[in-house]
Short mmCIF file of N, CA and C in Angstrom, two decimals:
data_model
loop_
_atom_site.label_atom_id
_atom_site.label_comp_id
_atom_site.label_asym_id
_atom_site.label_seq_id
_atom_site.Cartn_x
_atom_site.Cartn_y
_atom_site.Cartn_z
N MET N 1 -1.56 9.43 42.52
CA MET N 1 -0.94 8.67 41.50
C MET N 1 -1.85 8.14 40.33
N ILE N 2 -2.92 7.86 40.60
CA ILE N 2 -3.86 7.17 40.01
C ILE N 2 -4.41 8.44 39.26
N ASN N 3 -4.67 9.54 39.95
CA ASN N 3 -5.28 10.76 39.11
C ASN N 3 -4.13 11.23 38.02
N THR N 4 -2.89 11.28 38.73
CA THR N 4 -2.05 11.76 37.68
C THR N 4 -1.89 11.01 36.16
N PHE N 5 -1.72 9.67 36.49
CA PHE N 5 -2.02 8.80 35.44
C PHE N 5 -3.01 8.94 34.70
N SER N 6 -4.20 8.85 35.11
CA SER N 6 -5.61 9.15 34.40
C SER N 6 -5.40 10.33 33.59
N ALA N 7 -4.96 11.59 34.43
CA ALA N 7 -5.23 12.94 33.60
C ALA N 7 -4.00 13.02 32.63
N PHE N 8 -2.82 12.08 32.81
CA PHE N 8 -1.97 12.08 31.46
C PHE N 8 -2.55 11.37 30.27
N PHE N 9 -3.27 10.24 30.44
CA PHE N 9 -4.00 9.67 29.11
C PHE N 9 -5.14 10.50 28.89
N MET N 10 -5.56 11.18 29.75
CA MET N 10 -7.05 12.07 29.11
C MET N 10 -6.79 13.05 28.00
N ARG N 11 -5.44 13.56 28.15
CA ARG N 11 -4.94 14.75 27.13
C ARG N 11 -4.92 13.90 25.76
N ARG N 12 -5.55 14.46 24.77
CA ARG N 12 -5.54 13.73 23.76
C ARG N 12 -4.19 13.54 22.96
N ARG N 13 -3.36 14.46 23.07
CA ARG N 13 -1.94 14.44 22.11
C ARG N 13 -1.17 13.18 23.16
N ASN N 14 -1.55 12.73 24.11
CA ASN N 14 -0.64 11.76 24.83
C ASN N 14 -1.03 10.44 24.14
N TRP N 15 -2.12 10.20 23.44
CA TRP N 15 -2.48 9.29 23.09
C TRP N 15 -1.63 8.66 21.62
N THR N 16 -0.94 9.47 21.20
CA THR N 16 -0.18 9.64 19.87
C THR N 16 1.14 8.53 20.46
N ILE N 17 1.60 8.64 21.69
CA ILE N 17 2.95 8.08 22.36
C ILE N 17 2.91 6.60 21.85
N PRO N 18 2.12 5.91 21.77
CA PRO N 18 2.25 4.56 21.33
C PRO N 18 2.46 4.38 19.62
N TYR N 19 1.95 5.33 19.07
CA TYR N 19 2.17 5.08 17.76
C TYR N 19 3.30 5.71 17.27
N VAL N 20 3.69 6.67 17.77
CA VAL N 20 4.95 7.33 17.71
C VAL N 20 6.44 6.45 18.14
N LEU N 21 6.00 5.53 19.12
CA LEU N 21 7.06 4.49 19.42
C LEU N 21 7.01 3.35 18.54
N PHE N 22 6.12 2.78 18.10
CA PHE N 22 5.79 2.17 16.96
C PHE N 22 6.60 2.47 15.86
N LEU N 23 6.24 3.72 15.28
CA LEU N 23 6.71 4.31 14.05
C LEU N 23 8.11 4.30 14.15
N ALA N 24 8.87 4.87 15.53
CA ALA N 24 10.31 4.95 15.63
C ALA N 24 10.83 3.52 15.70
N ILE N 25 10.42 2.53 16.25
CA ILE N 25 10.94 1.46 16.40
C ILE N 25 11.13 0.60 15.03
N PHE N 26 9.90 0.51 14.46
CA PHE N 26 9.62 -0.42 13.25
C PHE N 26 9.92 0.28 11.98
N VAL N 27 9.88 1.63 11.87
CA VAL N 27 10.21 2.43 10.62
C VAL N 27 11.15 3.37 10.37
N VAL N 28 11.40 4.04 11.34
CA VAL N 28 12.32 5.18 11.31
C VAL N 28 13.77 4.30 11.48
N ILE N 29 13.66 3.35 12.65
CA ILE N 29 15.12 3.00 13.06
C ILE N 29 15.75 1.91 12.09
N PRO N 30 14.80 0.94 11.42
CA PRO N 30 15.21 0.15 10.24
C PRO N 30 15.80 1.29 8.83
N LEU N 31 14.86 2.33 8.55
CA LEU N 31 15.63 2.94 7.58
C LEU N 31 16.94 3.81 7.72
N LEU N 32 16.91 4.09 8.90
CA LEU N 32 18.32 4.56 9.34
C LEU N 32 19.36 3.74 9.25
N LEU N 33 19.36 2.75 9.54
CA LEU N 33 20.05 1.23 9.41
C LEU N 33 20.31 1.22 8.01
N ILE N 34 19.50 1.00 7.24
CA ILE N 34 19.83 0.88 5.90
C ILE N 34 20.53 1.62 5.24
N VAL N 35 20.31 2.93 5.60
CA VAL N 35 21.14 4.18 5.07
C VAL N 35 22.62 4.27 5.59
N TYR N 36 22.57 3.82 7.02
CA TYR N 36 24.03 3.47 7.36
C TYR N 36 24.80 2.44 6.91
N TYR N 37 24.11 1.36 6.52
CA TYR N 37 24.69 0.05 5.92
C TYR N 37 25.05 0.49 4.51
N ALA N 38 24.30 1.09 3.68
CA ALA N 38 24.66 1.53 2.48
C ALA N 38 25.56 2.19 2.16
N PHE N 39 26.04 3.39 3.11
CA PHE N 39 27.09 4.11 3.05
C PHE N 39 28.42 3.62 3.84
N THR N 40 28.61 2.63 4.44
CA THR N 40 29.49 2.23 5.28
C THR N 40 29.92 1.12 4.76
N ASN N 41 31.52 0.66 4.78
CA ASN N 41 31.89 -0.37 4.91
C ASN N 41 32.26 -1.27 6.09
N ASP N 42 32.80 -2.39 6.08
CA ASP N 42 32.85 -3.42 7.17
C ASP N 42 33.50 -2.81 8.12
N GLU N 43 34.50 -1.74 8.04
CA GLU N 43 34.90 -1.39 9.35
C GLU N 43 34.23 0.05 9.77
N GLY N 44 33.16 0.10 9.06
CA GLY N 44 32.33 1.33 9.57
C GLY N 44 32.70 2.80 8.92
N MET N 45 33.47 3.04 8.11
CA MET N 45 33.90 3.66 7.45
C MET N 45 33.35 4.40 6.34
N PHE N 46 32.60 5.71 6.06
CA PHE N 46 31.95 6.08 4.96
C PHE N 46 32.79 5.84 3.62
N THR N 47 31.56 5.22 2.86
CA THR N 47 32.23 4.72 1.56
C THR N 47 30.96 4.99 0.43
N PHE N 48 31.37 5.19 -0.73
CA PHE N 48 30.44 4.85 -1.65
C PHE N 48 30.79 3.41 -2.63
N ALA N 49 31.47 2.62 -2.12
CA ALA N 49 31.71 1.30 -2.65
C ALA N 49 30.66 0.57 -2.88
N ASN N 50 29.84 0.55 -1.73
CA ASN N 50 28.70 -0.32 -2.09
C ASN N 50 27.89 -0.11 -3.58
N PHE N 51 27.65 1.24 -3.64
CA PHE N 51 26.82 1.77 -4.67
C PHE N 51 27.60 1.42 -6.13
N ARG N 52 28.88 1.57 -5.93
CA ARG N 52 29.88 0.99 -7.22
C ARG N 52 29.78 -0.32 -7.20
N LYS N 53 29.58 -1.30 -6.20
CA LYS N 53 29.55 -2.72 -6.67
C LYS N 53 28.06 -2.97 -6.99
N PHE N 54 27.27 -2.13 -6.76
CA PHE N 54 26.02 -2.42 -7.30
C PHE N 54 25.80 -2.01 -8.85
N MET N 55 26.36 -0.85 -9.02
CA MET N 55 26.43 -0.55 -10.48
C MET N 55 27.23 -1.34 -11.53
N ILE N 56 28.12 -2.06 -11.04
CA ILE N 56 29.09 -2.57 -11.76
C ILE N 56 28.55 -4.19 -12.17
N HIS N 57 27.90 -4.74 -11.04
CA HIS N 57 27.21 -6.05 -11.41
C HIS N 57 25.99 -5.96 -12.20
N PRO N 58 26.08 -6.57 -13.52
CA PRO N 58 24.94 -6.36 -14.50
C PRO N 58 23.37 -7.46 -13.89
N GLU N 59 24.10 -8.17 -12.89
CA GLU N 59 22.61 -9.07 -12.08
C GLU N 59 21.87 -8.36 -11.36
N ALA N 60 22.72 -7.39 -10.85
CA ALA N 60 22.07 -6.68 -9.83
C ALA N 60 21.25 -5.80 -10.47
N ILE N 61 21.69 -4.82 -11.26
CA ILE N 61 20.83 -3.87 -12.28
C ILE N 61 19.64 -4.80 -12.91
N ASN N 62 19.84 -5.77 -13.25
CA ASN N 62 18.77 -6.43 -14.19
C ASN N 62 17.66 -6.72 -13.05
N THR N 63 17.95 -7.20 -11.88
CA THR N 63 17.44 -7.47 -10.76
C THR N 63 16.29 -6.33 -10.44
N PHE N 64 17.09 -5.09 -10.31
CA PHE N 64 16.54 -4.16 -9.87
C PHE N 64 15.60 -3.69 -10.72
N VAL N 65 15.97 -3.67 -12.32
CA VAL N 65 14.72 -3.18 -13.43
C VAL N 65 13.70 -3.95 -13.30
N TYR N 66 13.92 -5.51 -13.24
CA TYR N 66 12.84 -6.62 -13.52
C TYR N 66 12.17 -6.15 -12.14
N SER N 67 12.37 -5.78 -10.94
CA SER N 67 11.58 -5.44 -9.68
C SER N 67 10.81 -4.33 -10.06
N VAL N 68 11.37 -3.29 -10.55
CA VAL N 68 10.58 -2.03 -10.61
C VAL N 68 9.64 -2.10 -11.65
N GLY N 69 9.98 -3.02 -12.75
CA GLY N 69 8.99 -3.38 -13.92
C GLY N 69 7.65 -4.07 -13.34
N ILE N 70 8.12 -5.19 -12.35
CA ILE N 70 6.80 -5.73 -11.89
C ILE N 70 5.98 -4.89 -10.87
N ALA N 71 6.73 -3.79 -10.29
CA ALA N 71 6.08 -3.27 -9.42
C ALA N 71 5.26 -1.97 -10.23
N LEU N 72 5.46 -1.89 -11.29
CA LEU N 72 4.88 -1.05 -12.15
C LEU N 72 3.53 -1.66 -12.66
N ILE N 73 4.01 -2.89 -13.25
CA ILE N 73 2.55 -3.67 -13.86
C ILE N 73 1.54 -3.85 -12.62
N THR N 74 2.01 -4.13 -11.59
CA THR N 74 1.32 -4.63 -10.21
C THR N 74 0.81 -3.37 -10.17
N THR N 75 0.96 -2.12 -10.08
CA THR N 75 0.41 -0.77 -9.52
C THR N 75 -0.65 -0.65 -10.82
N ILE N 76 -0.16 -0.67 -11.89
CA ILE N 76 -1.07 -0.41 -12.99
C ILE N 76 -2.27 -1.25 -13.02
N LEU N 77 -2.28 -2.58 -12.81
CA LEU N 77 -3.10 -3.46 -12.86
C LEU N 77 -4.10 -3.03 -11.46
N CYS N 78 -3.58 -3.12 -10.31
CA CYS N 78 -4.18 -2.68 -9.21
C CYS N 78 -5.15 -1.29 -9.50
N LEU N 79 -4.67 -0.75 -9.90
CA LEU N 79 -5.48 0.90 -10.40
C LEU N 79 -6.51 0.56 -11.37
N LEU N 80 -6.38 -0.27 -12.36
CA LEU N 80 -7.41 -0.52 -13.46
C LEU N 80 -8.47 -1.29 -12.64
N LEU N 81 -8.14 -2.40 -11.62
CA LEU N 81 -9.24 -3.03 -11.15
C LEU N 81 -9.61 -2.28 -9.84
N GLY N 82 -9.00 -1.90 -9.21
CA GLY N 82 -9.18 -1.15 -8.04
C GLY N 82 -10.10 0.03 -7.92
N TYR N 83 -9.90 0.91 -9.19
CA TYR N 83 -10.72 2.04 -9.15
C TYR N 83 -12.23 1.95 -9.40
N PRO N 84 -12.40 1.06 -10.58
CA PRO N 84 -13.95 0.77 -10.74
C PRO N 84 -14.51 0.09 -9.37
N ALA N 85 -13.68 -0.73 -8.75
CA ALA N 85 -14.48 -1.56 -7.83
C ALA N 85 -14.68 -0.53 -6.46
N ALA N 86 -13.96 0.48 -6.35
CA ALA N 86 -14.23 1.33 -5.29
C ALA N 86 -15.31 2.31 -5.79
N TRP N 87 -15.33 2.67 -7.17
CA TRP N 87 -16.20 3.43 -7.44
C TRP N 87 -17.87 3.01 -7.29
N ILE N 88 -17.90 1.38 -7.70
CA ILE N 88 -19.07 0.69 -7.59
C ILE N 88 -19.33 0.81 -5.76
N LEU N 89 -18.23 0.43 -4.97
CA LEU N 89 -18.85 0.23 -3.84
C LEU N 89 -19.08 1.54 -3.30
N SER N 90 -18.64 2.95 -3.79
CA SER N 90 -19.35 3.95 -3.22
C SER N 90 -20.45 4.80 -3.44
N GLN N 91 -21.05 3.79 -4.35
CA GLN N 91 -22.41 4.13 -4.89
C GLN N 91 -23.68 3.96 -4.03
N ALA N 92 -24.27 4.84 -3.55
CA ALA N 92 -25.24 4.66 -2.50
C ALA N 92 -26.09 3.33 -2.83
N ARG N 93 -26.51 2.85 -3.89
CA ARG N 93 -27.37 1.80 -4.33
C ARG N 93 -26.52 0.43 -4.20
N PHE N 94 -25.02 0.61 -4.23
CA PHE N 94 -24.60 -0.80 -3.95
C PHE N 94 -23.85 -0.91 -2.38
N ASN N 95 -24.15 0.15 -1.51
CA ASN N 95 -23.65 0.32 -0.33
C ASN N 95 -24.16 -0.20 0.82
N THR N 96 -24.50 -1.44 0.53
CA THR N 96 -25.29 -2.20 1.43
C THR N 96 -24.12 -3.00 2.88
N SER N 97 -23.03 -3.46 2.10
CA SER N 97 -22.27 -3.66 3.22
C SER N 97 -20.90 -3.02 2.93
N ARG N 98 -20.55 -2.14 3.94
CA ARG N 98 -19.27 -1.58 3.93
C ARG N 98 -17.96 -2.25 4.14
N THR N 99 -18.08 -3.47 4.60
CA THR N 99 -17.03 -4.01 4.93
C THR N 99 -16.54 -5.34 4.40
N MET N 100 -17.38 -5.55 3.43
CA MET N 100 -17.03 -6.78 2.71
C MET N 100 -15.98 -6.83 1.77
N PHE N 101 -15.45 -5.72 1.33
CA PHE N 101 -14.07 -5.60 0.70
C PHE N 101 -12.86 -5.65 1.39
N ILE N 102 -13.06 -5.60 2.91
CA ILE N 102 -12.01 -5.33 3.88
C ILE N 102 -11.57 -6.93 4.36
N LEU N 103 -12.50 -7.69 4.20
CA LEU N 103 -12.51 -9.28 4.66
C LEU N 103 -11.24 -9.74 4.15
N PRO N 104 -10.68 -9.52 2.87
CA PRO N 104 -9.40 -10.49 2.54
C PRO N 104 -8.23 -9.78 3.12
N MET N 105 -8.33 -8.62 3.54
CA MET N 105 -7.16 -7.76 4.63
C MET N 105 -7.08 -8.81 5.91
N TRP N 106 -8.23 -9.37 6.33
CA TRP N 106 -8.17 -9.85 7.61
C TRP N 106 -7.40 -11.22 7.57
N VAL N 107 -7.09 -11.88 6.35
CA VAL N 107 -6.28 -12.96 6.26
C VAL N 107 -5.03 -12.48 5.86
N ASN N 108 -4.05 -13.36 6.63
CA ASN N 108 -2.60 -13.23 6.56
C ASN N 108 -1.98 -13.19 5.30
N ILE N 109 -1.08 -12.28 4.93
CA ILE N 109 -0.38 -12.10 3.35
C ILE N 109 0.02 -13.47 3.45
N LEU N 110 0.99 -14.14 4.10
CA LEU N 110 1.49 -15.35 3.76
C LEU N 110 0.59 -16.44 3.36
N ILE N 111 -0.66 -16.49 4.27
CA ILE N 111 -1.46 -17.63 3.97
C ILE N 111 -2.12 -17.40 2.65
N ARG N 112 -2.64 -15.87 2.07
CA ARG N 112 -3.04 -15.89 0.96
C ARG N 112 -2.11 -16.11 -0.02
N THR N 113 -0.79 -15.71 -0.13
CA THR N 113 0.25 -16.30 -1.00
C THR N 113 0.32 -17.45 -1.11
N LEU N 114 0.48 -18.72 -0.06
CA LEU N 114 0.55 -19.83 -0.10
C LEU N 114 -0.83 -20.40 -0.73
N ALA N 115 -1.96 -19.80 -0.58
CA ALA N 115 -2.89 -20.50 -1.15
C ALA N 115 -3.01 -20.17 -2.65
N THR N 116 -2.65 -19.08 -3.24
CA THR N 116 -2.56 -18.63 -4.52
C THR N 116 -1.62 -19.26 -5.07
N VAL N 117 -0.62 -20.19 -4.58
CA VAL N 117 0.41 -21.02 -5.03
C VAL N 117 0.03 -22.34 -4.93
N ALA N 118 -0.79 -22.61 -4.13
CA ALA N 118 -1.46 -24.04 -4.06
C ALA N 118 -2.84 -23.93 -5.12
N LEU N 119 -3.31 -22.96 -5.72
CA LEU N 119 -4.40 -22.86 -6.65
C LEU N 119 -3.73 -23.03 -8.03
N PHE N 120 -2.66 -22.48 -8.29
CA PHE N 120 -1.97 -22.46 -9.43
C PHE N 120 -1.24 -23.93 -9.51
N ASP N 121 -0.88 -24.72 -8.46
CA ASP N 121 -0.43 -26.01 -8.40
C ASP N 121 -1.56 -26.93 -8.96
N PHE N 122 -2.76 -26.60 -8.18
CA PHE N 122 -3.91 -27.57 -8.45
C PHE N 122 -4.38 -27.52 -9.91
N LEU N 123 -4.15 -26.43 -10.33
CA LEU N 123 -4.74 -26.10 -11.66
C LEU N 123 -3.50 -26.39 -12.73
N ASN N 124 -2.50 -26.83 -12.56
CA ASN N 124 -1.28 -27.11 -13.16
C ASN N 124 -1.15 -25.77 -14.09
N PHE N 125 -1.21 -24.47 -13.58
CA PHE N 125 -0.75 -23.41 -14.37
C PHE N 125 0.92 -23.25 -13.56
N PRO N 126 1.85 -22.67 -14.85
CA PRO N 126 2.86 -22.49 -14.40
C PRO N 126 3.24 -21.21 -13.69
N LEU N 127 4.11 -21.46 -12.40
CA LEU N 127 4.43 -20.46 -11.79
C LEU N 127 5.84 -19.42 -12.26
N GLY N 128 5.19 -18.63 -13.24
CA GLY N 128 6.23 -17.36 -13.84
C GLY N 128 5.80 -16.34 -13.50
N GLU N 129 6.19 -15.50 -14.28
CA GLU N 129 5.85 -13.75 -14.17
C GLU N 129 4.38 -13.66 -13.96
N GLY N 130 3.31 -14.33 -14.87
CA GLY N 130 2.17 -13.98 -14.76
C GLY N 130 1.31 -14.72 -13.19
N ALA N 131 2.05 -15.53 -12.76
CA ALA N 131 1.42 -15.90 -11.54
C ALA N 131 1.99 -15.14 -10.48
N LEU N 132 3.39 -14.45 -10.67
CA LEU N 132 3.69 -13.59 -9.59
C LEU N 132 2.94 -12.12 -9.82
N ILE N 133 2.83 -11.74 -10.95
CA ILE N 133 1.83 -10.43 -11.07
C ILE N 133 0.22 -11.03 -10.48
N PHE N 134 -0.31 -11.97 -10.82
CA PHE N 134 -1.63 -12.32 -10.28
C PHE N 134 -1.46 -11.99 -8.88
N GLY N 135 -0.44 -12.91 -8.22
CA GLY N 135 -0.46 -13.06 -6.68
C GLY N 135 -0.29 -11.72 -5.99
N MET N 136 0.62 -10.77 -6.66
CA MET N 136 0.74 -9.14 -6.25
C MET N 136 -0.65 -8.56 -6.35
N VAL N 137 -0.96 -8.45 -7.19
CA VAL N 137 -2.25 -8.00 -7.54
C VAL N 137 -3.39 -8.50 -6.55
N TYR N 138 -3.42 -9.72 -6.35
CA TYR N 138 -4.31 -10.25 -5.34
C TYR N 138 -3.86 -9.96 -3.97
N ASN N 139 -2.70 -9.66 -3.60
CA ASN N 139 -2.40 -9.72 -2.26
C ASN N 139 -2.55 -7.66 -2.03
N PHE N 140 -2.44 -6.87 -2.97
CA PHE N 140 -2.35 -5.70 -2.63
C PHE N 140 -3.56 -4.67 -3.49
N LEU N 141 -4.63 -5.50 -3.93
CA LEU N 141 -5.76 -4.73 -4.53
C LEU N 141 -6.52 -4.33 -3.24
N PRO N 142 -6.65 -4.77 -2.04
CA PRO N 142 -7.49 -4.34 -0.97
C PRO N 142 -6.81 -2.97 -0.65
N PHE N 143 -5.64 -2.76 -0.75
CA PHE N 143 -4.84 -1.53 -0.53
C PHE N 143 -5.15 -0.50 -1.25
N MET N 144 -5.21 -0.73 -2.55
CA MET N 144 -5.92 0.16 -3.58
C MET N 144 -7.17 0.42 -3.50
N ILE N 145 -8.07 -0.51 -3.17
CA ILE N 145 -9.54 -0.18 -3.14
C ILE N 145 -9.71 0.81 -2.03
N TYR N 146 -9.38 0.57 -0.81
CA TYR N 146 -9.90 0.91 0.26
C TYR N 146 -9.39 2.58 0.53
N PRO N 147 -8.45 3.31 0.11
CA PRO N 147 -8.16 4.55 -0.08
C PRO N 147 -9.03 5.10 -1.06
N ILE N 148 -8.84 4.79 -2.18
CA ILE N 148 -9.83 5.01 -3.15
C ILE N 148 -11.32 5.19 -2.69
N TYR N 149 -11.81 4.12 -2.12
CA TYR N 149 -13.20 4.00 -1.73
C TYR N 149 -13.70 4.97 -0.60
N ASN N 150 -12.57 5.09 -0.08
CA ASN N 150 -12.79 6.69 1.14
C ASN N 150 -12.97 7.82 0.44
N THR N 151 -12.02 7.95 -0.53
CA THR N 151 -12.32 9.55 -1.23
C THR N 151 -13.33 9.62 -1.64
N LEU N 152 -13.72 8.64 -2.45
CA LEU N 152 -14.94 8.75 -3.42
C LEU N 152 -16.20 8.64 -2.12
N GLN N 153 -15.87 8.12 -1.35
CA GLN N 153 -17.29 8.03 -0.29
C GLN N 153 -17.28 9.71 0.26
N LYS N 154 -16.34 10.51 0.50
CA LYS N 154 -16.33 11.54 1.08
C LYS N 154 -16.35 12.80 0.06
N MET N 155 -16.38 12.52 -1.27
CA MET N 155 -16.28 13.39 -2.05
C MET N 155 -17.64 14.09 -2.28
N ASP N 156 -17.83 15.30 -2.40
CA ASP N 156 -18.97 16.18 -2.85
C ASP N 156 -19.54 15.85 -4.04
N HIS N 157 -20.50 14.95 -4.38
CA HIS N 157 -20.82 14.47 -5.60
C HIS N 157 -21.69 16.07 -6.47
N SER N 158 -21.72 17.24 -5.66
CA SER N 158 -22.30 18.33 -6.51
C SER N 158 -21.53 18.90 -7.39
N LEU N 159 -20.05 18.29 -7.21
CA LEU N 159 -19.17 18.78 -8.02
C LEU N 159 -19.39 18.23 -9.28
N ILE N 160 -19.76 16.78 -9.37
CA ILE N 160 -19.68 16.11 -10.74
C ILE N 160 -21.08 16.65 -11.15
N GLU N 161 -22.37 16.83 -10.81
CA GLU N 161 -23.51 17.37 -11.46
C GLU N 161 -22.89 18.64 -11.76
N ALA N 162 -21.96 19.51 -10.98
CA ALA N 162 -21.90 20.74 -11.72
C ALA N 162 -21.11 20.95 -12.89
N ALA N 163 -20.09 20.08 -12.85
CA ALA N 163 -19.30 19.79 -14.24
C ALA N 163 -20.09 19.29 -15.19
N GLN N 164 -20.98 18.45 -14.97
CA GLN N 164 -21.72 18.08 -16.04
C GLN N 164 -22.96 18.93 -16.64
N ASP N 165 -23.35 19.78 -15.41
CA ASP N 165 -24.16 20.80 -16.32
C ASP N 165 -23.25 21.90 -16.88
N LEU N 166 -22.13 22.09 -16.60
CA LEU N 166 -21.37 23.29 -17.26
C LEU N 166 -20.73 22.57 -18.59
N GLY N 167 -21.38 21.51 -19.06
CA GLY N 167 -20.91 20.96 -20.50
C GLY N 167 -19.74 19.88 -20.49
N ALA N 168 -19.15 19.72 -19.39
CA ALA N 168 -17.77 18.85 -19.45
C ALA N 168 -18.48 17.19 -19.86
N ASN N 169 -17.49 16.53 -20.75
CA ASN N 169 -17.65 15.16 -21.00
C ASN N 169 -17.04 14.54 -19.89
N PRO N 170 -17.57 12.97 -20.35
CA PRO N 170 -17.41 11.95 -18.95
C PRO N 170 -15.76 12.07 -18.65
N SER N 171 -14.81 12.26 -19.72
CA SER N 171 -13.64 11.87 -19.49
C SER N 171 -12.95 13.21 -18.76
N GLN N 172 -13.58 14.36 -19.02
CA GLN N 172 -13.47 15.82 -18.54
C GLN N 172 -13.75 15.83 -16.89
N VAL N 173 -14.96 15.24 -16.70
CA VAL N 173 -15.65 15.29 -15.50
C VAL N 173 -14.45 14.36 -14.45
N PHE N 174 -14.22 13.33 -14.93
CA PHE N 174 -13.36 12.08 -14.17
C PHE N 174 -11.89 12.95 -13.86
N ILE N 175 -11.41 13.75 -14.77
CA ILE N 175 -9.95 14.45 -14.87
C ILE N 175 -10.13 15.27 -13.82
N LYS N 176 -11.24 16.47 -14.21
CA LYS N 176 -10.93 17.53 -13.44
C LYS N 176 -12.01 17.49 -12.13
N ALA N 177 -13.00 16.85 -12.10
CA ALA N 177 -13.73 17.06 -10.97
C ALA N 177 -13.74 15.75 -9.75
N VAL N 178 -13.40 14.66 -10.35
CA VAL N 178 -13.31 13.29 -9.50
C VAL N 178 -11.60 13.30 -9.46
#
């Protein structure tokens, strides 16, 4: 019995079972429920009435457009701040501590958000759109830096040198080689 159990877990493909279960329970099933409730009414019948209600109410459309606008601004700011930070961290001369920029991710997002609100209250700054964008950039910046850092770390730097040797200016090197 123990030998079959250990043999089962010694196969590498069986290591994915916990991840597949987690993905199914916490990602796939909730998304399927959202789709189900979006296309059904109170009796469980298929309908587009929920979408019609959404399109009729201007408050819903305004909220949607506002949310997309805040998301775009946050994404652009995270990219503008995160790419240079990831580039600096990926350089060999600055690569003394690889985990320093991951430390903010160890703190719960709720605690970081509440700390940001407390900081704005302490400094007597108004809590408006600026504070919202600041807090979102602060919370999501590590999620922008880390993937870019990993990509830049694994990139072949001889491609950059080759592009420069072939006469590419810095913007062409960035767009085409990096």
